[in-house]
Short mmCIF file of C-alpha atoms and ligand atoms in Angstrom, two decimals:
data_model
loop_
_atom_site.label_atom_id
_atom_site.label_comp_id
_atom_site.label_asym_id
_atom_site.label_seq_id
_atom_site.Cartn_x
_atom_site.Cartn_y
_atom_site.Cartn_z
CA MET A 1 15.77 48.12 83.15
CA ILE A 2 13.38 48.89 80.45
CA VAL A 3 11.76 52.52 80.84
CA SER A 4 8.57 52.61 79.06
CA LEU A 5 7.29 55.95 78.39
CA GLY A 6 3.63 57.11 79.04
CA GLU A 7 0.43 55.25 78.97
CA GLY A 8 0.70 53.86 75.20
CA VAL A 9 0.33 50.17 75.39
CA PRO A 10 3.56 48.57 74.70
CA PRO A 11 3.59 46.52 71.48
CA VAL A 12 4.58 43.26 73.14
CA GLN A 13 1.80 43.45 75.50
CA ALA A 14 -0.41 44.58 72.87
CA GLN A 15 0.21 41.22 70.91
CA ALA A 16 -0.70 39.43 74.05
CA ALA A 17 -4.50 40.62 73.67
CA GLU A 18 -5.91 37.65 72.00
CA SER A 19 -7.98 39.39 69.18
CA MET A 20 -4.79 41.08 67.90
CA PRO A 21 -3.08 39.57 64.83
CA PRO A 22 0.80 39.05 65.37
CA PRO A 23 2.73 41.86 64.57
CA ILE A 24 4.83 41.75 61.48
CA LEU A 25 8.17 41.60 63.28
CA ALA A 26 8.75 40.48 66.83
CA ILE A 27 11.94 40.15 68.62
CA GLU A 28 11.89 38.00 71.84
CA ASN A 29 14.86 38.49 74.03
CA ILE A 30 17.69 37.50 71.61
CA GLU A 31 21.38 37.00 72.58
CA VAL A 32 24.02 37.30 69.64
CA VAL A 33 27.58 36.24 70.10
CA TYR A 34 30.47 36.68 67.62
CA GLN A 35 33.37 34.45 67.18
CA HIS A 36 31.99 32.30 70.19
CA THR A 37 33.23 34.85 72.48
CA VAL A 38 32.06 38.53 71.87
CA GLN A 39 28.47 38.99 73.29
CA VAL A 40 26.83 41.99 71.55
CA LEU A 41 23.09 41.76 72.11
CA ARG A 42 21.97 40.94 75.44
CA GLY A 43 18.23 39.93 75.96
CA LEU A 44 17.07 42.46 73.16
CA SER A 45 13.16 42.51 72.55
CA LEU A 46 11.34 44.93 70.32
CA THR A 47 8.20 44.92 67.94
CA VAL A 48 7.42 46.39 64.57
CA PRO A 49 3.47 46.32 64.14
CA SER A 50 2.18 46.29 60.56
CA GLY A 51 2.64 49.44 58.56
CA GLN A 52 4.56 51.43 61.11
CA ILE A 53 7.92 52.94 61.06
CA VAL A 54 9.77 51.95 64.21
CA ALA A 55 12.92 53.75 64.92
CA LEU A 56 16.19 51.80 66.67
CA LEU A 57 18.26 54.57 67.83
CA GLY A 58 21.54 54.29 69.80
CA SER A 59 25.28 55.45 69.47
CA ASN A 60 27.95 53.70 67.77
CA GLY A 61 28.74 50.09 68.55
CA ALA A 62 25.37 49.57 70.49
CA GLY A 63 24.29 46.61 68.40
CA LYS A 64 21.93 48.15 65.86
CA THR A 65 23.65 46.60 62.68
CA THR A 66 23.88 43.29 64.61
CA THR A 67 20.06 43.41 65.40
CA LEU A 68 19.17 43.70 61.55
CA LYS A 69 21.70 41.17 60.58
CA ALA A 70 20.04 38.81 63.10
CA ILE A 71 16.65 39.31 61.62
CA SER A 72 17.91 38.71 58.10
CA ASN A 73 20.17 35.83 59.02
CA LEU A 74 23.52 37.35 57.92
CA LEU A 75 25.05 36.56 61.25
CA PRO A 76 26.59 33.27 60.13
CA LEU A 77 28.51 35.09 57.48
CA GLU A 78 30.50 36.64 60.32
CA VAL A 79 30.63 34.06 62.57
CA GLY A 80 27.87 35.59 64.60
CA GLN A 81 25.32 33.30 66.27
CA LEU A 82 21.76 33.84 67.58
CA ARG A 83 22.36 32.14 71.00
CA ALA A 84 19.11 32.63 72.65
CA GLY A 85 15.56 34.26 72.04
CA ALA A 86 13.26 34.08 68.96
CA ILE A 87 12.68 36.31 66.00
CA ARG A 88 9.18 36.04 64.58
CA TYR A 89 7.64 37.34 61.25
CA PHE A 90 3.83 37.34 61.10
CA GLY A 91 4.17 35.20 64.17
CA GLU A 92 6.26 32.63 62.60
CA ARG A 93 9.86 31.59 63.74
CA ILE A 94 12.28 32.94 61.00
CA ASP A 95 15.72 32.59 62.69
CA ALA A 96 16.80 29.65 60.54
CA VAL A 97 15.51 30.85 57.10
CA ALA A 98 18.09 31.53 54.77
CA PRO A 99 18.47 35.24 53.71
CA HIS A 100 17.41 35.12 49.86
CA LEU A 101 14.25 33.24 51.15
CA LEU A 102 13.31 35.79 53.77
CA ALA A 103 13.85 38.32 50.72
CA ARG A 104 11.19 36.38 48.81
CA GLN A 105 8.92 36.40 51.81
CA GLY A 106 9.12 40.18 51.85
CA ILE A 107 11.81 41.26 54.21
CA ALA A 108 14.18 43.79 52.44
CA HIS A 109 17.46 44.69 54.26
CA VAL A 110 19.04 47.92 52.90
CA ARG A 111 22.49 47.34 54.60
CA GLU A 112 24.76 50.10 56.12
CA GLY A 113 26.99 51.74 53.63
CA ARG A 114 24.78 51.76 50.35
CA HIS A 115 25.63 48.38 48.48
CA VAL A 116 25.11 48.74 44.93
CA PHE A 117 26.73 47.17 42.06
CA GLU A 118 28.86 49.91 40.96
CA ASP A 119 29.72 48.51 37.58
CA LEU A 120 25.90 48.17 36.52
CA THR A 121 23.91 51.09 35.62
CA VAL A 122 21.12 52.29 37.80
CA GLU A 123 18.54 50.40 35.87
CA GLU A 124 20.42 47.06 35.78
CA ASN A 125 21.01 47.26 39.61
CA LEU A 126 17.05 47.89 40.02
CA ILE A 127 16.32 44.89 37.64
CA VAL A 128 18.91 42.51 39.28
CA ALA A 129 17.17 43.45 42.62
CA GLY A 130 13.80 42.50 41.12
CA ASN A 131 14.94 38.78 41.65
CA ALA A 132 13.27 39.12 45.16
CA LEU A 133 10.15 38.79 43.35
CA HIS A 134 10.88 35.25 42.07
CA GLY A 135 8.14 32.90 42.10
CA ARG A 136 5.64 35.56 43.15
CA GLY A 137 4.32 35.88 39.37
CA GLU A 138 5.10 39.91 39.61
CA LYS A 139 7.30 41.83 37.46
CA PRO A 140 9.69 44.43 38.86
CA ASP A 141 7.83 48.03 38.67
CA LEU A 142 10.33 50.35 37.49
CA ALA A 143 8.10 53.09 37.06
CA MET A 144 7.11 52.94 40.66
CA ILE A 145 10.64 53.33 41.69
CA TYR A 146 11.18 56.35 39.41
CA GLU A 147 8.06 57.93 40.87
CA TYR A 148 9.75 57.99 44.39
CA PHE A 149 13.14 58.73 42.96
CA PRO A 150 12.91 60.90 40.14
CA ARG A 151 16.79 61.57 40.40
CA LEU A 152 17.25 57.62 39.52
CA LYS A 153 15.20 58.04 36.51
CA ASP A 154 17.32 60.90 35.38
CA ARG A 155 20.48 58.98 35.64
CA ARG A 156 19.00 55.13 34.60
CA THR A 157 21.78 54.60 32.00
CA GLN A 158 24.70 55.77 34.31
CA ARG A 159 26.87 53.21 36.04
CA SER A 160 25.99 53.47 39.64
CA GLY A 161 29.82 54.08 40.69
CA TYR A 162 29.52 57.60 39.41
CA LEU A 163 26.34 58.35 41.43
CA SER A 164 26.67 60.85 44.47
CA GLY A 165 26.49 59.26 47.90
CA GLY A 166 22.68 60.23 48.18
CA GLU A 167 22.06 59.12 44.92
CA GLN A 168 23.56 55.63 45.80
CA GLN A 169 21.54 55.89 49.01
CA MET A 170 18.44 56.08 46.84
CA LEU A 171 19.42 53.24 44.66
CA ALA A 172 19.87 50.98 47.65
CA ILE A 173 16.43 51.95 49.01
CA GLY A 174 15.03 51.46 45.26
CA ARG A 175 16.54 48.08 44.97
CA ALA A 176 14.87 47.01 48.32
CA LEU A 177 11.52 48.58 47.12
CA ILE A 178 11.45 46.96 44.07
CA GLY A 179 10.89 43.64 45.65
CA LYS A 180 7.42 44.81 46.98
CA PRO A 181 8.67 44.13 50.56
CA LYS A 182 6.41 43.74 53.52
CA LEU A 183 9.26 44.83 56.22
CA MET A 184 12.07 47.10 55.22
CA LEU A 185 15.06 47.14 57.48
CA LEU A 186 17.03 50.15 57.02
CA ASP A 187 20.36 50.66 58.22
CA GLU A 188 21.50 54.18 58.62
CA PRO A 189 20.19 55.56 55.46
CA SER A 190 21.49 59.05 56.56
CA LEU A 191 25.21 58.00 57.16
CA GLY A 192 27.91 60.57 55.55
CA LEU A 193 25.06 62.44 53.71
CA ALA A 194 24.48 66.25 53.72
CA PRO A 195 21.43 67.64 55.82
CA LEU A 196 19.55 68.51 53.02
CA VAL A 197 19.86 65.09 51.19
CA VAL A 198 19.05 63.46 54.35
CA GLN A 199 16.14 65.34 54.65
CA ASP A 200 14.98 64.43 51.19
CA ILE A 201 15.49 60.80 51.59
CA PHE A 202 13.44 60.75 54.77
CA LYS A 203 10.76 62.34 53.20
CA ILE A 204 10.73 59.89 50.61
CA ILE A 205 10.87 56.86 53.28
CA GLU A 206 7.95 58.37 55.08
CA ARG A 207 5.92 58.50 51.51
CA ILE A 208 6.82 55.04 50.88
CA ASN A 209 5.63 53.87 54.33
CA ARG A 210 2.50 55.80 54.16
CA GLU A 211 1.62 54.83 50.17
CA GLN A 212 2.94 51.23 50.25
CA GLY A 213 2.08 50.22 53.73
CA VAL A 214 5.26 48.72 54.16
CA ALA A 215 6.57 48.48 57.71
CA MET A 216 9.88 49.76 58.64
CA LEU A 217 12.57 49.28 61.18
CA LEU A 218 14.67 52.15 60.75
CA VAL A 219 18.26 52.28 62.55
CA GLU A 220 19.91 55.50 63.10
CA GLN A 221 22.51 57.40 64.76
CA ASN A 222 20.57 60.67 63.83
CA ALA A 223 17.94 60.31 66.31
CA MET A 224 16.16 63.41 65.44
CA ALA A 225 15.62 62.57 61.74
CA ALA A 226 14.55 59.29 62.48
CA ILE A 227 12.27 60.34 65.52
CA ASP A 228 10.60 62.84 63.15
CA ILE A 229 8.94 60.04 60.87
CA ALA A 230 8.82 57.05 63.14
CA HIS A 231 5.83 56.08 65.00
CA TYR A 232 7.58 54.23 67.84
CA GLY A 233 11.06 54.39 68.93
CA TYR A 234 13.76 52.08 70.82
CA ILE A 235 16.90 53.49 71.96
CA MET A 236 19.51 50.81 72.86
CA GLU A 237 22.73 50.81 74.58
CA SER A 238 25.32 47.86 75.04
CA GLY A 239 23.07 45.35 73.58
CA LYS A 240 19.94 45.93 75.00
CA ILE A 241 16.89 48.39 75.08
CA VAL A 242 17.07 51.03 77.63
CA ILE A 243 14.01 53.27 76.76
CA ASP A 244 11.09 52.85 74.28
CA GLY A 245 7.88 54.75 73.77
CA THR A 246 5.78 56.55 70.97
CA THR A 247 8.00 58.93 69.02
CA GLU A 248 5.93 61.76 70.46
CA LYS A 249 6.48 60.65 74.09
CA LEU A 250 10.32 60.23 73.41
CA GLY A 251 10.41 63.84 71.80
CA GLN A 252 9.12 65.24 75.02
CA ASP A 253 11.02 63.07 77.49
CA ALA A 254 13.67 65.42 79.28
CA ASP A 255 16.27 62.70 79.67
CA VAL A 256 15.94 61.41 75.93
CA LYS A 257 16.24 64.97 74.83
CA ARG A 258 19.18 65.64 76.77
CA PHE A 259 21.14 62.18 76.24
CA TYR A 260 20.18 61.08 72.87
CA LEU A 261 18.83 63.97 70.86
CA GLY A 262 21.44 66.57 72.29
CA TYR A 263 19.44 69.50 73.17
CA GLY A 264 17.02 70.45 76.20
CA GLU A 265 18.12 71.52 79.57
CA GLY A 266 21.75 70.52 80.15
CA ALA A 267 22.37 69.65 76.68
CA GLU A 268 25.17 72.42 76.53
CA GLU A 269 26.74 71.24 79.83
CA LEU A 270 27.19 67.76 78.19
CA ALA A 271 29.29 69.24 75.37
CA SER A 272 31.74 70.31 78.13
CA PHE A 273 34.32 67.67 79.24
CA ARG A 274 33.71 68.91 82.83
CA HIS A 275 30.52 67.43 83.16
CA VAL A 276 31.29 64.02 81.59
CA LYS A 277 31.08 62.52 85.07
CA HIS A 278 27.77 63.67 85.63
CA TYR A 279 26.63 62.52 82.31
CA LYS A 280 27.98 59.02 83.09
CA ARG A 281 26.05 59.00 86.46
CA ARG A 282 22.85 59.88 84.82
CA LYS A 283 23.60 57.37 81.98
CA ARG A 284 24.01 54.48 84.55
CA TRP A 285 20.56 55.60 86.14
CA LEU A 286 19.06 55.36 82.75
CA SER A 287 20.09 51.85 82.10
N1 ADP B 1 31.70 40.42 62.92
C1 ADP B 1 31.99 40.82 64.12
N2 ADP B 1 32.95 40.02 64.77
C2 ADP B 1 33.22 40.72 66.25
N3 ADP B 1 32.44 41.83 66.77
C3 ADP B 1 31.60 42.55 65.93
C4 ADP B 1 31.26 41.95 64.68
N4 ADP B 1 30.47 42.99 63.98
C5 ADP B 1 30.32 43.94 65.14
N5 ADP B 1 31.03 43.77 66.37
C6 ADP B 1 30.84 44.31 67.48
O1 ADP B 1 29.44 44.22 67.84
C7 ADP B 1 29.23 45.56 68.61
C8 ADP B 1 27.98 46.37 67.82
O2 ADP B 1 28.39 46.32 66.60
P1 ADP B 1 27.11 47.07 65.68
O3 ADP B 1 25.83 46.05 65.57
O4 ADP B 1 27.77 47.19 64.29
O5 ADP B 1 26.75 48.40 66.29
P2 ADP B 1 26.10 49.85 65.69
O6 ADP B 1 25.47 49.22 64.40
O7 ADP B 1 25.06 49.92 66.70
O8 ADP B 1 27.25 50.78 65.61
C9 ADP B 1 30.66 46.37 68.33
O9 ADP B 1 31.26 46.26 69.65
C10 ADP B 1 31.20 45.86 67.42
O10 ADP B 1 32.53 46.05 67.47
MG1 MG B 2 25.88 49.89 62.51
#
């Protein structure tokens, strides 16, 4: 069961209204299976409207990374298969388009775990990533990246392997941004970073969204940080969406606060092992 919060029109229905242009990204009922046997996504649907930040939240193993890999067609590398459903970008099916072509069409995927070329300098990393602009008659705009990430400018001649975790994450986002994407897929940018660094990075992500108009699908376990900057949020469990709503509504919902944000009435109780049964019962009700 999908619980929709509040009276805000769910984006999928909004799309049905004839006058509306198609959303930048629509995932419709997808099922994903690894190794022909392990089913990980079970009828997952979500929508990213143009220019918005949409948060995809959920605990470890829920299938968030798999969802992003399905969008950018990276599943075949892991013997994963999109077995049912459709993925549309500006209304067009993209589930069979090669990853490098998706990048050129404006989908940038910042993968989990800060993938940078450690032996290249910061600037070399950015220039190499500028390949996504191939065939679009545009040059990589290093100044724009350094404007968002002054730290990268300071370190532009250093080998990336020597950067801090936060700086590597900034570089990973900078590498995505230099291709002038229309849609950024961000996989846990906060992972393993200190709270102050997370704050910094989330502020920059929000600024990029606002100033560049790039839509974002932001995957996070750090639900609080994501809800803070996102417009709309989906919470997934075991391969499907269990709750969705505007982040304003999600932030006010008692169950969301208790089960996913870790505060509100009863949150302290949950920390106690004695109440795990109660927690599981409530969780079943939610899904
Ligand atoms: N290449 C793979 N082969 C088999 N199972 C996988 C593979 N990648 C992920 N899984 C499984 O799929 C489930 C969802 O993983 P993932 O999408 O990484 O979740 P999340 O990003 O939400 O933590 C997990 O149970 C994980 O073990
Ligand atoms: Mg993940």
